[in-house]
Coordinates of C-alpha atoms in Angstrom, one line a residue:
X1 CA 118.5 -2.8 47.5
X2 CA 121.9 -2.4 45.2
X3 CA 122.9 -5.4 47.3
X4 CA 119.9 -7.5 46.6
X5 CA 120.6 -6.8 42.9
X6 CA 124.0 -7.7 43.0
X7 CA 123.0 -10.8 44.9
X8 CA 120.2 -11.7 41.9
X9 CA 122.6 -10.9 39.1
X10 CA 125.2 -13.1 40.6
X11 CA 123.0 -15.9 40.9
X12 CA 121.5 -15.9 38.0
X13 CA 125.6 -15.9 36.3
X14 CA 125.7 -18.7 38.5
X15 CA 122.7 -20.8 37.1
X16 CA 124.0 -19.7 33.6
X17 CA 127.4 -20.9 34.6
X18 CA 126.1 -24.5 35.5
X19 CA 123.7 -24.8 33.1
X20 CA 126.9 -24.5 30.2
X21 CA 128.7 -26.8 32.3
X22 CA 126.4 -29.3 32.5
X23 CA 125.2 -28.7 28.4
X24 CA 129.3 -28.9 27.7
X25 CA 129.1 -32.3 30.0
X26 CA 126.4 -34.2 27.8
X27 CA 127.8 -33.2 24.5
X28 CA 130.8 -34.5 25.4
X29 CA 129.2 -37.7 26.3
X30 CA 127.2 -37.9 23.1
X31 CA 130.1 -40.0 21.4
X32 CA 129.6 -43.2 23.9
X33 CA 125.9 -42.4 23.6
X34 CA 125.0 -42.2 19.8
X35 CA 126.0 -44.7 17.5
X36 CA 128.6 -44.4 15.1
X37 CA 127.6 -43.9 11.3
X38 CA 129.9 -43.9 8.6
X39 CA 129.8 -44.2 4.5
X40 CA 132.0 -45.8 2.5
X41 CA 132.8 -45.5 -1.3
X42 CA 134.0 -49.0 -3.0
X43 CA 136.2 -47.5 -5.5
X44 CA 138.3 -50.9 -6.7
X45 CA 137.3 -54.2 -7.5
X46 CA 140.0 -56.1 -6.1
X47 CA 140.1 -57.8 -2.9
X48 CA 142.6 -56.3 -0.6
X49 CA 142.0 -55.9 3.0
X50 CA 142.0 -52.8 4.7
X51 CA 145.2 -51.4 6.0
X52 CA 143.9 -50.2 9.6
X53 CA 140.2 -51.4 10.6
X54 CA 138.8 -49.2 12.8
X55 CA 140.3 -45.9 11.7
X56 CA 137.4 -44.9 10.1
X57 CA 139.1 -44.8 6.6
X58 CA 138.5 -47.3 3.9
X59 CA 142.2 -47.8 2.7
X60 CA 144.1 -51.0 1.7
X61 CA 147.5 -50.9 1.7
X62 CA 147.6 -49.5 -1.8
X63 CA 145.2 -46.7 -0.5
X64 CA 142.0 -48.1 -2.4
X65 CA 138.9 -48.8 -1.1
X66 CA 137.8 -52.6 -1.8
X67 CA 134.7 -54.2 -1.1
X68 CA 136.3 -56.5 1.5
X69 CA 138.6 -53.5 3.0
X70 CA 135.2 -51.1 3.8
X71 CA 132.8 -54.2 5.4
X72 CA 136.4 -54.9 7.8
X73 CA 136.3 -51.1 8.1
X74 CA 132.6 -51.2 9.3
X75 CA 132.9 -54.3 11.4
X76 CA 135.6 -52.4 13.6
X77 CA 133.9 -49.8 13.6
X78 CA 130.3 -50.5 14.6
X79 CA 127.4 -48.6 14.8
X80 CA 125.0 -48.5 11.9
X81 CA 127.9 -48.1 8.2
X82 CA 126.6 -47.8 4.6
X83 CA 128.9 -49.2 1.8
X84 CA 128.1 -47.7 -1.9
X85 CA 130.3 -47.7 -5.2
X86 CA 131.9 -45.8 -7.9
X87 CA 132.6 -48.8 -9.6
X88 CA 130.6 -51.5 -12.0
X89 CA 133.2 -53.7 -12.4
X90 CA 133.1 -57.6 -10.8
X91 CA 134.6 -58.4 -7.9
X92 CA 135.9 -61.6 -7.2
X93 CA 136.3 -63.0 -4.4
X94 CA 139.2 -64.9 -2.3
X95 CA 137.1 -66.3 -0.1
X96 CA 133.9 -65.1 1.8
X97 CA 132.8 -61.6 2.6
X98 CA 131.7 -61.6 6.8
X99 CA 129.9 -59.2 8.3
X100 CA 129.2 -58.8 11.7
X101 CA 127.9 -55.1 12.6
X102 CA 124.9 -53.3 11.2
X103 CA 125.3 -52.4 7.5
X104 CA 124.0 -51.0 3.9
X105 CA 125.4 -52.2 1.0
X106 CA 123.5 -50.1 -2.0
X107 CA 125.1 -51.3 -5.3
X108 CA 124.3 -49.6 -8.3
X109 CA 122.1 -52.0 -9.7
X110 CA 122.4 -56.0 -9.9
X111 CA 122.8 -55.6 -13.8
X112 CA 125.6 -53.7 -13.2
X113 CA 127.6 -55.1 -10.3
X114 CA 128.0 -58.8 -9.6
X115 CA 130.6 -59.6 -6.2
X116 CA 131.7 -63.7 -7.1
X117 CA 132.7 -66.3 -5.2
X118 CA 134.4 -67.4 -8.2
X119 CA 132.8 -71.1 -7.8
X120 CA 135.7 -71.2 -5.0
X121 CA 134.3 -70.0 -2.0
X122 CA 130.7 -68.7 -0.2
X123 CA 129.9 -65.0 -0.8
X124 CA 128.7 -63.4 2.0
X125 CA 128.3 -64.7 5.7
X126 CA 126.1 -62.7 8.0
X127 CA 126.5 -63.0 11.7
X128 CA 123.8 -63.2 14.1
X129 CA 122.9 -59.6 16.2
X130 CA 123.8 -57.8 12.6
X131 CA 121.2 -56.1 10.3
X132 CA 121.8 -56.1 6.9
X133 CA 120.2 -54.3 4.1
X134 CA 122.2 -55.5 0.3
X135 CA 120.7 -54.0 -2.3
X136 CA 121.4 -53.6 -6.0
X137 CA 124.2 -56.2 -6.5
X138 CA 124.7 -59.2 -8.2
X139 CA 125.9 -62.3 -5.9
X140 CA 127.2 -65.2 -8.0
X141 CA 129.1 -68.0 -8.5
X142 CA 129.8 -69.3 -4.5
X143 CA 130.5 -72.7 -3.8
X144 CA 131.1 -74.9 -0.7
X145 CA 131.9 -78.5 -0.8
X146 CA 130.6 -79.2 2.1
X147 CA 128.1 -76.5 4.3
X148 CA 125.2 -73.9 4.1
X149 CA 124.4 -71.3 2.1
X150 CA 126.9 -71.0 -0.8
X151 CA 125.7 -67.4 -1.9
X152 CA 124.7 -65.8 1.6
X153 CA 124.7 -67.5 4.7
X154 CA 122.7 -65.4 7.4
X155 CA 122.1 -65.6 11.4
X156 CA 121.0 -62.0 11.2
X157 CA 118.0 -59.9 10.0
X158 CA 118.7 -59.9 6.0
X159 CA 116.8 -57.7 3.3
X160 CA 118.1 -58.3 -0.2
X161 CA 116.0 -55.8 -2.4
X162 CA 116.0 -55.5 -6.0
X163 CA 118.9 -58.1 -5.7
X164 CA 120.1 -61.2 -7.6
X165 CA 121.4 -64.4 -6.0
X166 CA 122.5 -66.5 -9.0
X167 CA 124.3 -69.2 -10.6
X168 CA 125.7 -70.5 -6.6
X169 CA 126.2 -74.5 -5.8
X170 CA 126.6 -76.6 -2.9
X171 CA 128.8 -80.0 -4.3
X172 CA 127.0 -82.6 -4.9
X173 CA 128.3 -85.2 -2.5
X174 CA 128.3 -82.9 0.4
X175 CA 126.8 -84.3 3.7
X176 CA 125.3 -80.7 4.5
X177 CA 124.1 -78.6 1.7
X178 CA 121.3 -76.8 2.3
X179 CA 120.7 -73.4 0.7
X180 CA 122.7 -73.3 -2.7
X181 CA 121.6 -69.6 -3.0
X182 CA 120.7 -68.2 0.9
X183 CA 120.8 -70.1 4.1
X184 CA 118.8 -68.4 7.0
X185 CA 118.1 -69.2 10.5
X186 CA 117.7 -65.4 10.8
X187 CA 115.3 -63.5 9.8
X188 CA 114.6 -62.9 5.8
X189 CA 113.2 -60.4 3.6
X190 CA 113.5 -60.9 -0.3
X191 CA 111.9 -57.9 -2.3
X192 CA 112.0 -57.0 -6.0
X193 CA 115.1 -59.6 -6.2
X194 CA 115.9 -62.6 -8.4
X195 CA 117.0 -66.4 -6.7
X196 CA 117.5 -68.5 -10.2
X197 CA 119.7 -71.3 -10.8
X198 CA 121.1 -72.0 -7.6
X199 CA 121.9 -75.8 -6.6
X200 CA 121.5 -77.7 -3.3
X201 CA 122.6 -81.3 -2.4
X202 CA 120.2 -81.6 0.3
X203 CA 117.4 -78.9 0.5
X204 CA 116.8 -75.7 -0.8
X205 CA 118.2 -75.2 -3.5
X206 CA 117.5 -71.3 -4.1
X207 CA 116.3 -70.3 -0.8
X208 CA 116.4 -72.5 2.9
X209 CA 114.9 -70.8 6.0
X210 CA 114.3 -72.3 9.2
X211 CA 113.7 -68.6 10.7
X212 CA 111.3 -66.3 9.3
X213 CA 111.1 -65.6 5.7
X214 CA 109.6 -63.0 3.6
X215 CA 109.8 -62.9 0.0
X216 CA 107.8 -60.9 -2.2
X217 CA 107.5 -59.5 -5.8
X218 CA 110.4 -61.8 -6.8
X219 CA 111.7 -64.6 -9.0
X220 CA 112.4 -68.2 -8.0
X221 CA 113.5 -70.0 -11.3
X222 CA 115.8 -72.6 -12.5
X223 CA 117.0 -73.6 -8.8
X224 CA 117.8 -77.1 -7.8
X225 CA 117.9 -79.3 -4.8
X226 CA 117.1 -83.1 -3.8
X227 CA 113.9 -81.1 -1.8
X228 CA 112.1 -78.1 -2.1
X229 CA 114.0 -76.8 -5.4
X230 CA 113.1 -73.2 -5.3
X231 CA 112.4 -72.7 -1.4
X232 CA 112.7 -75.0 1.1
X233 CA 110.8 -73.3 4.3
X234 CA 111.2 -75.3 7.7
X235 CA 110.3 -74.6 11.3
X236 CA 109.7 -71.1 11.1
X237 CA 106.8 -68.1 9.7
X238 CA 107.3 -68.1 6.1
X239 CA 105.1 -65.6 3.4
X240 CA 105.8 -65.8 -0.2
X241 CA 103.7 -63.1 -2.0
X242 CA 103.3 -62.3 -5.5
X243 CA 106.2 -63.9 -6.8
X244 CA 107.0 -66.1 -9.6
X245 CA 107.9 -69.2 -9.1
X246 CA 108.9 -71.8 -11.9
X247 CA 111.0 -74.3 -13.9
X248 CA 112.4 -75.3 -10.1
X249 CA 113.4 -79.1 -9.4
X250 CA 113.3 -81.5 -6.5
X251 CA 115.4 -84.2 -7.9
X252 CA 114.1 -87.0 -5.3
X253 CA 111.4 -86.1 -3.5
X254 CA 108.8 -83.1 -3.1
X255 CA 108.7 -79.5 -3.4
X256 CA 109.8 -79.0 -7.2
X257 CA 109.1 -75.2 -6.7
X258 CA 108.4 -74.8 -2.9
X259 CA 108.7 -77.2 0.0
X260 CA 107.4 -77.0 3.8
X261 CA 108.0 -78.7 6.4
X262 CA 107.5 -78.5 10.3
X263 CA 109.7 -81.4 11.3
X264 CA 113.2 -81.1 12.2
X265 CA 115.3 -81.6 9.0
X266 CA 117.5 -84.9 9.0

């Protein structure tokens, strides 16, 4: 009998034994297994890279953390990053902001923050498998003489929320130049945001899709392209509801405020 104790106790120590093991095994595995989630706090408005992408610290070389220096930091890093700011200042842009992992930018409201292309270069250019939630910024001012989407450019899943796109061009003799404001062949949600005074050569000039589009409880106003002034929705699901959408021009053909169209574009 003492030795069928012993026996009992000692295989239940075993079990208990294993069982750590095995809990120790998947924790350590959890890493590989969970996706990585960092935040980052813009805390300069200049335009430095960051020093060491992938070390999970937003630092330039001066040891401030940039716009530009935290979305390299969150490319590198992967996994699902947020980006928010201690700063209202502008920041202007050298040239254009890519992002190509899974990312928040929360800005601290678009009256507050504007990030410019400096009528130089294209804001922001989102990469197709990201998704992208920009909220409370300004994005102004981008320019391209010749391509798409001059304020954003997106391949990805995009929500802009209580958001402004404003005051971005496409040059008038470009051969492309569609989407002054946002270019998507993505997918697109616009909530609570503003799209005003945007130009287009070609099409769209505050808002192109040929993915899907969403855009609701927003501002279209004072954009400009040759077609579909405002939005210029082709080949794809779009929904525009309760929004305003006004004072837009088509300069030669249709679609002052809103054009669709389910042929291939030219």
């Amino acid at each position: 009998m003492f030795q069928d104790l012993i026996r009992k106790r000692f295989s239940l120590s075993m079990r208990l034994v294993i069982m750590l093991v095995l809990a120790v095994a998947a924790f350590s595995l959890m890493p590989a297994l969970v996706a990585r989630a960092d935040d980052f706090t813009v805390n300069d408005n200049g335009d430095g890279g960051d020093a060491n992408p992938g070390d999970g610290t937003c630092a330039t070389a001066g040891n401030v953390c940039t716009l530009r220096a935290a979305i390299e930091e969150a490319n590198a890093l992967g996994g699902y990053n947020t980006i928010s700011f201690s700063i209202t200042d502008p920041i202007t842009l050298a040239s254009e902001l890519g992002i190509t992992s899974d990312l928040t930018i929360n800005g601290p409201g678009a009256g507050s923050l504007a990030i410019s292309g400096n009528n130089a270069t294209r804001v922001i250019n989102i990469s197709s498998g990201a998704t992208v939630t920009i909220t409370g910024v300004t994005i102004q001012d981008g320019y391209l003489p010749d391509a798409n989407g001059a304020g954003i450019n997106n391949s990805g899943t995009l929500l802009l929320d209580s958001a402004r796109v404003v005051n971005n061009a496409i040059s008038a003799s470009a051969t492309e130049g569609f989407g002054g404001g946002v270019y998507n062949v993505g997918v697109l949600m616009v909530s609570n945001s503003t799209v005003a005074t945007n130009t287009a050569n070609r099409r769209g000039g505050g808002l192109y899709s040929a993915g899907a589009m969403t855009v609701t409880d927003s501002l279209i106003a004072g954009n400009q392209a040759n077609f579909g002034g405002g939005i210029y929705n082709i080949d794809g699901d779009g929904s525009i509801i309760n929004c305003t959408v006004y004072n837009n021009r088509a300069v030669e053909g249709s679609g002052g405020g809103i054009a669709h169209n389910t042929a291939t574009a030219a």
